[in-house]
Amino acid sequence: MKQFTSVHDVSDPFQLVQEALALKAQPHAHTDLGRNKTVILVFFNPSLRTRLSTELAAKNLGCNVMTLNVADGWKLEFADGTVMNAGTAEHIREAAGVMSQYADILAVRSFPGLEDKEKDYADQIMRAFMEHATVPVVSLESAIRHPLQSLADWVTIEEYKRRKRPKVVLSWAPHPRALPQAVSNSFLEWMQQAPVDLVLTHPKGYELDPSFVGDTPVIYDQEEAFADAEFIYTKNWSAVYPYGQKPEVEKDWQITEAKMALTNKAFFMHCLPVRRNVVVSDGVIESPKSLVLPQAGNRLYAAQAVLKSLLENV
Ligand code: CP
């Protein structure tokens, strides 16, 4: 693997899931791999899980780790040919070139603006790092994808599934703010390669980009979609058309005990952070079927599997 920005960078995603499970069994089996190697984590946006799990994953492999919060540094310019006489102080060409001299792997998190679909879906910040860094780039979540989250989700499903090919439902849920589509886009992309029967359910008006939905069946009735489900993966996202908006929804799409009772004793999953009693009821998230904590725990082994694979090639 030369970089990790989407499932398309991974030649065998199932093998990567198995690698993460092996690292979970023996997290300190490769502490020499990262000796004298440095991972730089660059955050344009906040994080709890991604930052801590990736730092620990790098340390478990013996790497040095440095983290840069971009808000504390120079404001970066991404457009080429700009006359930089306004707010931006440093061009990504120099910034990525400099960081590449200090790091063996560069990992980057940047959220979308949710104002201009074309701009966000061009994934400008991640692409600029991929273009101008001279070391492998890892996505810690971009404007349109969150592949480390999806890898951890697949690991969790692999651990908890009760039969070879479970039914997995990705369900929209309400949220007070307009949120990115990245987690849901990525989840679709990874689950389309997993041994699962995947169903997508959301209110009309919240259709995801067709390039991510692909052939995944869409059911607009949440309760119908939940029938026979063995995993309910919940996430809010804002509309793709009109981009970044929150069209009114008539029914209540919150994940409740009554809705979980319609499933085949399904597990509840969410990437966190989650708004309790808006996205999901206290009763569901605190039930024995809730996987939110093991799912977050698996972020460590997902990150470790990715960094290990990259370090084996640097
Ligand atoms: N799920 C996730 O990426 O969490 P953070 O935003 O806290 O990193």
CSV table of C-alpha atoms and ligand atoms in Angstrom, one decimal:
chain,number,residue,atom,x,y,z
A,1,MET,CA,0.0,0.0,0.0
A,2,LYS,CA,1.4,3.4,-1.0
A,3,GLN,CA,-1.2,5.7,0.6
A,4,PHE,CA,-4.5,5.3,2.5
A,5,THR,CA,-7.1,7.7,1.4
A,6,SER,CA,-9.9,5.4,0.3
A,7,VAL,CA,-10.7,1.7,0.0
A,8,HIS,CA,-9.4,2.0,-3.6
A,9,ASP,CA,-5.9,2.3,-2.2
A,10,VAL,CA,-6.1,-1.1,-0.6
A,11,SER,CA,-5.5,-4.2,-2.8
A,12,ASP,CA,-7.2,-6.6,-0.4
A,13,PRO,CA,-9.5,-4.9,2.2
A,14,PHE,CA,-10.5,-8.2,3.8
A,15,GLN,CA,-6.8,-9.0,4.4
A,16,LEU,CA,-6.4,-5.6,6.0
A,17,VAL,CA,-9.3,-6.4,8.3
A,18,GLN,CA,-7.6,-9.6,9.3
A,19,GLU,CA,-4.4,-7.7,9.9
A,20,ALA,CA,-6.2,-5.4,12.3
A,21,LEU,CA,-7.6,-8.3,14.2
A,22,ALA,CA,-4.2,-9.9,14.4
A,23,LEU,CA,-2.8,-6.6,15.8
A,24,LYS,CA,-5.7,-6.5,18.3
A,25,ALA,CA,-4.5,-9.9,19.6
A,26,GLN,CA,-0.8,-8.7,19.7
A,27,PRO,CA,-0.6,-4.9,19.6
A,28,HIS,CA,3.0,-4.8,20.6
A,29,ALA,CA,4.3,-7.5,18.2
A,30,HIS,CA,5.9,-5.0,15.8
A,31,THR,CA,7.5,-2.3,18.0
A,32,ASP,CA,10.7,-2.3,16.0
A,33,LEU,CA,9.0,-1.6,12.7
A,34,GLY,CA,8.7,2.2,13.4
A,35,ARG,CA,12.1,2.7,15.0
A,36,ASN,CA,13.5,6.0,13.8
A,37,LYS,CA,10.3,6.6,11.7
A,38,THR,CA,8.1,9.6,12.3
A,39,VAL,CA,4.4,10.1,11.7
A,40,ILE,CA,3.0,13.6,11.5
A,41,LEU,CA,-0.7,14.1,12.1
A,42,VAL,CA,-2.2,17.3,10.6
A,43,PHE,CA,-5.6,18.4,11.9
A,44,PHE,CA,-7.6,21.1,10.1
A,45,ASN,CA,-10.6,20.1,12.3
A,46,PRO,CA,-11.4,18.7,15.8
A,47,SER,CA,-11.0,15.1,16.8
A,48,LEU,CA,-11.1,12.8,19.8
A,49,ARG,CA,-10.9,9.2,18.5
A,50,THR,CA,-9.0,9.7,15.3
A,51,ARG,CA,-6.2,11.7,17.0
A,52,LEU,CA,-5.8,9.6,20.0
A,53,SER,CA,-6.1,6.2,18.3
A,54,THR,CA,-3.7,7.1,15.5
A,55,GLU,CA,-1.1,8.5,17.9
A,56,LEU,CA,-1.3,5.4,20.0
A,57,ALA,CA,-1.2,3.1,16.9
A,58,ALA,CA,2.0,4.9,15.7
A,59,LYS,CA,3.5,4.5,19.2
A,60,ASN,CA,2.6,0.8,19.3
A,61,LEU,CA,4.6,0.4,16.2
A,62,GLY,CA,7.6,2.2,17.7
A,63,CYS,CA,7.2,5.5,15.7
A,64,ASN,CA,7.8,9.0,16.8
A,65,VAL,CA,4.6,11.0,16.5
A,66,MET,CA,4.0,14.8,16.1
A,67,THR,CA,0.6,16.4,15.8
A,68,LEU,CA,0.0,19.8,14.2
A,69,ASN,CA,-3.3,21.6,14.7
A,70,VAL,CA,-3.4,23.8,11.6
A,71,ALA,CA,-5.4,26.5,13.5
A,72,ASP,CA,-2.3,27.1,15.6
A,73,GLY,CA,0.0,27.4,12.6
A,74,TRP,CA,0.3,29.4,9.4
A,75,LYS,CA,-2.9,29.7,7.4
A,76,LEU,CA,-2.4,27.6,4.2
A,77,GLU,CA,-3.1,28.5,0.6
A,78,PHE,CA,-4.3,25.7,-1.7
A,79,ALA,CA,-5.0,27.5,-5.0
A,80,ASP,CA,-2.2,27.7,-7.6
A,81,GLY,CA,-1.3,31.0,-9.1
A,82,THR,CA,-2.9,33.0,-6.2
A,83,VAL,CA,-1.5,36.4,-5.3
A,84,MET,CA,-1.0,35.7,-1.6
A,85,ASN,CA,-1.6,39.3,-0.4
A,86,ALA,CA,-4.6,38.4,1.8
A,87,GLY,CA,-5.2,35.9,4.7
A,88,THR,CA,-3.1,32.9,3.7
A,89,ALA,CA,0.6,32.9,4.7
A,90,GLU,CA,2.0,29.7,3.3
A,91,HIS,CA,1.3,27.6,0.2
A,92,ILE,CA,0.6,23.9,0.5
A,93,ARG,CA,3.4,23.2,-2.0
A,94,GLU,CA,6.0,24.5,0.6
A,95,ALA,CA,4.1,23.2,3.6
A,96,ALA,CA,3.8,19.6,2.3
A,97,GLY,CA,7.3,19.7,1.0
A,98,VAL,CA,8.7,20.8,4.4
A,99,MET,CA,6.6,18.3,6.5
A,100,SER,CA,7.7,15.5,4.1
A,101,GLN,CA,11.3,16.1,5.2
A,102,TYR,CA,10.3,15.6,8.9
A,103,ALA,CA,8.0,12.7,8.4
A,104,ASP,CA,7.9,9.2,7.0
A,105,ILE,CA,4.1,9.3,6.9
A,106,LEU,CA,1.8,12.3,6.8
A,107,ALA,CA,-1.8,11.9,8.1
A,108,VAL,CA,-4.4,14.6,7.4
A,109,ARG,CA,-7.9,15.5,8.6
A,110,SER,CA,-10.0,18.1,6.9
A,111,PHE,CA,-13.8,18.6,6.8
A,112,PRO,CA,-15.8,20.0,3.9
A,113,GLY,CA,-17.2,23.5,3.8
A,114,LEU,CA,-20.7,22.1,2.9
A,115,GLU,CA,-21.3,25.2,0.7
A,116,ASP,CA,-19.9,24.2,-2.7
A,117,LYS,CA,-20.4,20.5,-3.7
A,118,GLU,CA,-18.0,20.6,-6.6
A,119,LYS,CA,-15.3,22.0,-4.5
A,120,ASP,CA,-15.8,19.6,-1.6
A,121,TYR,CA,-16.1,16.5,-3.8
A,122,ALA,CA,-12.9,17.5,-5.5
A,123,ASP,CA,-11.4,16.8,-2.0
A,124,GLN,CA,-9.0,19.7,-2.5
A,125,ILE,CA,-7.0,19.5,0.8
A,126,MET,CA,-6.4,15.7,0.7
A,127,ARG,CA,-5.6,15.8,-3.0
A,128,ALA,CA,-3.1,18.7,-2.4
A,129,PHE,CA,-1.3,16.6,0.3
A,130,MET,CA,-1.3,13.6,-2.0
A,131,GLU,CA,0.2,15.7,-4.8
A,132,HIS,CA,2.8,17.7,-2.9
A,133,ALA,CA,3.9,15.4,-0.1
A,134,THR,CA,6.8,13.1,-1.0
A,135,VAL,CA,5.9,10.6,1.7
A,136,PRO,CA,2.7,8.4,2.0
A,137,VAL,CA,-0.5,10.2,2.9
A,138,VAL,CA,-3.1,8.8,5.3
A,139,SER,CA,-6.6,10.2,5.4
A,140,LEU,CA,-7.8,10.9,9.0
A,141,GLU,CA,-11.1,11.9,7.3
A,142,SER,CA,-11.4,14.1,4.3
A,143,ALA,CA,-14.2,16.2,2.8
A,144,ILE,CA,-15.8,13.1,1.4
A,145,ARG,CA,-14.4,10.0,3.0
A,146,HIS,CA,-13.4,8.6,6.4
A,147,PRO,CA,-11.6,5.3,5.5
A,148,LEU,CA,-10.0,4.6,8.9
A,149,GLN,CA,-13.5,4.7,10.5
A,150,SER,CA,-14.9,2.3,7.8
A,151,LEU,CA,-12.0,-0.1,8.3
A,152,ALA,CA,-12.7,-0.1,12.1
A,153,ASP,CA,-16.4,-0.6,11.3
A,154,TRP,CA,-15.7,-3.6,9.1
A,155,VAL,CA,-13.4,-5.1,11.9
A,156,THR,CA,-16.2,-4.7,14.4
A,157,ILE,CA,-18.8,-6.3,12.1
A,158,GLU,CA,-16.4,-9.2,11.5
A,159,GLU,CA,-16.0,-9.7,15.3
A,160,TYR,CA,-19.7,-9.6,16.1
A,161,LYS,CA,-21.5,-11.1,13.1
A,162,ARG,CA,-23.5,-14.3,13.9
A,163,ARG,CA,-23.5,-15.6,10.3
A,164,LYS,CA,-21.4,-15.4,7.2
A,165,ARG,CA,-23.3,-12.7,5.4
A,166,PRO,CA,-25.3,-10.5,7.8
A,167,LYS,CA,-27.7,-7.8,6.8
A,168,VAL,CA,-26.2,-4.4,7.5
A,169,VAL,CA,-28.4,-1.3,7.4
A,170,LEU,CA,-27.0,2.2,7.1
A,171,SER,CA,-29.7,4.5,8.5
A,172,TRP,CA,-29.8,8.3,8.4
A,173,ALA,CA,-30.8,9.9,11.8
A,174,PRO,CA,-31.6,13.5,12.8
A,175,HIS,CA,-29.1,16.0,14.0
A,176,PRO,CA,-29.4,19.7,14.8
A,177,ARG,CA,-26.5,20.7,12.5
A,178,ALA,CA,-25.6,20.1,8.9
A,179,LEU,CA,-23.0,17.3,8.9
A,180,PRO,CA,-20.7,16.0,6.2
A,181,GLN,CA,-21.4,12.9,4.1
A,182,ALA,CA,-17.9,11.5,4.6
A,183,VAL,CA,-18.6,8.7,7.1
A,184,SER,CA,-21.6,7.4,5.2
A,185,ASN,CA,-19.9,7.6,1.8
A,186,SER,CA,-17.0,5.6,3.1
A,187,PHE,CA,-19.1,3.1,4.9
A,188,LEU,CA,-20.9,2.4,1.7
A,189,GLU,CA,-17.7,2.1,-0.3
A,190,TRP,CA,-16.2,-0.4,2.2
A,191,MET,CA,-19.3,-2.4,2.9
A,192,GLN,CA,-19.8,-2.9,-0.9
A,193,GLN,CA,-16.6,-4.9,-0.7
A,194,ALA,CA,-17.5,-6.8,2.5
A,195,PRO,CA,-19.4,-10.1,2.8
A,196,VAL,CA,-22.7,-8.4,3.9
A,197,ASP,CA,-26.1,-7.6,2.5
A,198,LEU,CA,-26.1,-3.8,2.6
A,199,VAL,CA,-29.2,-1.6,2.7
A,200,LEU,CA,-29.4,2.2,2.8
A,201,THR,CA,-32.3,4.0,4.4
A,202,HIS,CA,-33.0,7.7,4.6
A,203,PRO,CA,-35.8,10.2,4.2
A,204,LYS,CA,-36.4,11.5,0.7
A,205,GLY,CA,-34.2,14.5,0.1
A,206,TYR,CA,-31.2,12.9,1.8
A,207,GLU,CA,-29.9,10.9,-1.2
A,208,LEU,CA,-26.2,10.3,-1.1
A,209,ASP,CA,-24.0,10.9,-4.1
A,210,PRO,CA,-24.7,8.2,-6.7
A,211,SER,CA,-20.9,7.5,-7.1
A,212,PHE,CA,-20.9,6.2,-3.5
A,213,VAL,CA,-24.4,4.5,-3.5
A,214,GLY,CA,-23.7,2.4,-6.5
A,215,ASP,CA,-26.0,-0.6,-6.6
A,216,THR,CA,-26.8,-0.5,-2.8
A,217,PRO,CA,-30.6,-0.8,-2.4
A,218,VAL,CA,-32.2,2.3,-1.0
A,219,ILE,CA,-35.4,1.9,1.1
A,220,TYR,CA,-37.1,5.1,2.1
A,221,ASP,CA,-39.2,3.5,4.9
A,222,GLN,CA,-36.8,3.1,7.9
A,223,GLU,CA,-39.0,0.5,9.6
A,224,GLU,CA,-39.2,-1.7,6.5
A,225,ALA,CA,-35.4,-1.4,6.1
A,226,PHE,CA,-34.9,-2.6,9.7
A,227,ALA,CA,-36.6,-5.9,9.1
A,228,ASP,CA,-34.1,-8.8,9.6
A,229,ALA,CA,-31.2,-6.4,10.1
A,230,GLU,CA,-28.3,-7.7,12.2
A,231,PHE,CA,-26.4,-4.4,12.3
A,232,ILE,CA,-27.9,-0.9,12.4
A,233,TYR,CA,-25.2,1.6,11.5
A,234,THR,CA,-26.5,5.1,12.1
A,235,LYS,CA,-25.2,8.4,10.9
A,236,ASN,CA,-26.6,11.8,10.1
A,237,TRP,CA,-25.6,13.6,6.9
A,238,SER,CA,-26.7,16.8,5.2
A,239,ALA,CA,-28.3,16.7,1.8
A,240,VAL,CA,-26.2,16.4,-1.3
A,241,TYR,CA,-28.9,18.2,-3.4
A,242,PRO,CA,-29.4,21.0,-2.3
A,243,TYR,CA,-25.8,20.7,-1.1
A,244,GLY,CA,-25.2,21.0,2.7
A,245,GLN,CA,-28.9,21.8,3.4
A,246,LYS,CA,-31.2,20.1,6.0
A,247,PRO,CA,-34.6,19.5,4.3
A,248,GLU,CA,-37.5,19.1,6.6
A,249,VAL,CA,-38.3,15.5,7.6
A,250,GLU,CA,-41.8,14.5,8.6
A,251,LYS,CA,-41.3,11.3,10.6
A,252,ASP,CA,-39.0,10.8,13.5
A,253,TRP,CA,-35.8,8.9,12.3
A,254,GLN,CA,-34.2,8.7,15.8
A,255,ILE,CA,-33.0,5.1,16.6
A,256,THR,CA,-35.2,3.9,19.5
A,257,GLU,CA,-35.8,0.7,21.3
A,258,ALA,CA,-39.1,0.3,19.4
A,259,LYS,CA,-37.3,0.4,16.1
A,260,MET,CA,-34.5,-1.9,17.2
A,261,ALA,CA,-37.2,-4.4,18.2
A,262,LEU,CA,-38.1,-4.6,14.4
A,263,THR,CA,-34.7,-6.0,13.6
A,264,ASN,CA,-33.2,-9.5,14.0
A,265,LYS,CA,-31.6,-8.7,17.4
A,266,ALA,CA,-29.4,-6.2,15.6
A,267,PHE,CA,-26.3,-4.5,17.1
A,268,PHE,CA,-26.3,-0.7,17.1
A,269,MET,CA,-23.3,1.1,15.6
A,270,HIS,CA,-22.3,4.7,15.4
A,271,CYS,CA,-18.9,6.3,14.7
A,272,LEU,CA,-19.2,8.8,17.6
A,273,PRO,CA,-19.5,11.6,18.7
A,274,VAL,CA,-23.2,11.1,18.9
A,275,ARG,CA,-26.1,13.4,20.2
A,276,ARG,CA,-28.0,11.3,22.7
A,277,ASN,CA,-31.8,11.3,22.4
A,278,VAL,CA,-31.5,13.1,19.0
A,279,VAL,CA,-29.7,10.5,16.9
A,280,VAL,CA,-30.2,7.6,19.3
A,281,SER,CA,-32.1,7.0,22.5
A,282,ASP,CA,-30.3,6.5,25.8
A,283,GLY,CA,-31.9,3.0,26.0
A,284,VAL,CA,-30.4,1.9,22.6
A,285,ILE,CA,-26.9,3.3,23.1
A,286,GLU,CA,-26.7,1.8,26.6
A,287,SER,CA,-28.1,-1.5,25.7
A,288,PRO,CA,-26.0,-4.7,25.5
A,289,LYS,CA,-26.5,-4.5,21.7
A,290,SER,CA,-24.7,-1.2,21.5
A,291,LEU,CA,-21.2,-1.6,19.9
A,292,VAL,CA,-20.2,2.1,20.0
A,293,LEU,CA,-17.3,1.5,22.5
A,294,PRO,CA,-15.8,-1.6,20.9
A,295,GLN,CA,-16.2,0.1,17.5
A,296,ALA,CA,-14.2,3.1,18.8
A,297,GLY,CA,-11.7,0.7,20.4
A,298,ASN,CA,-11.1,-0.9,17.0
A,299,ARG,CA,-10.1,2.5,15.6
A,300,LEU,CA,-6.7,1.8,17.2
A,301,TYR,CA,-6.2,-1.5,15.4
A,302,ALA,CA,-7.5,-0.1,12.1
A,303,ALA,CA,-4.9,2.7,12.3
A,304,GLN,CA,-2.2,0.3,13.4
A,305,ALA,CA,-2.9,-2.0,10.4
A,306,VAL,CA,-2.7,0.9,8.0
A,307,LEU,CA,0.5,2.4,9.4
A,308,LYS,CA,2.1,-1.1,9.6
A,309,SER,CA,1.3,-1.7,5.9
A,310,LEU,CA,2.7,1.7,4.9
A,311,LEU,CA,5.8,1.3,7.1
A,312,GLU,CA,6.6,-2.0,5.5
A,313,ASN,CA,6.9,-0.1,2.2
A,314,VAL,CA,8.8,3.0,3.2
B,1,CP,N1,-15.3,8.9,14.7
B,1,CP,C1,-14.4,9.9,14.7
B,1,CP,O1,-13.7,10.1,13.7
B,1,CP,O2,-14.3,10.6,15.8
B,1,CP,P1,-13.4,11.9,16.0
B,1,CP,O3,-14.0,13.0,15.2
B,1,CP,O4,-13.5,12.2,17.5
B,1,CP,O5,-12.0,11.6,15.6
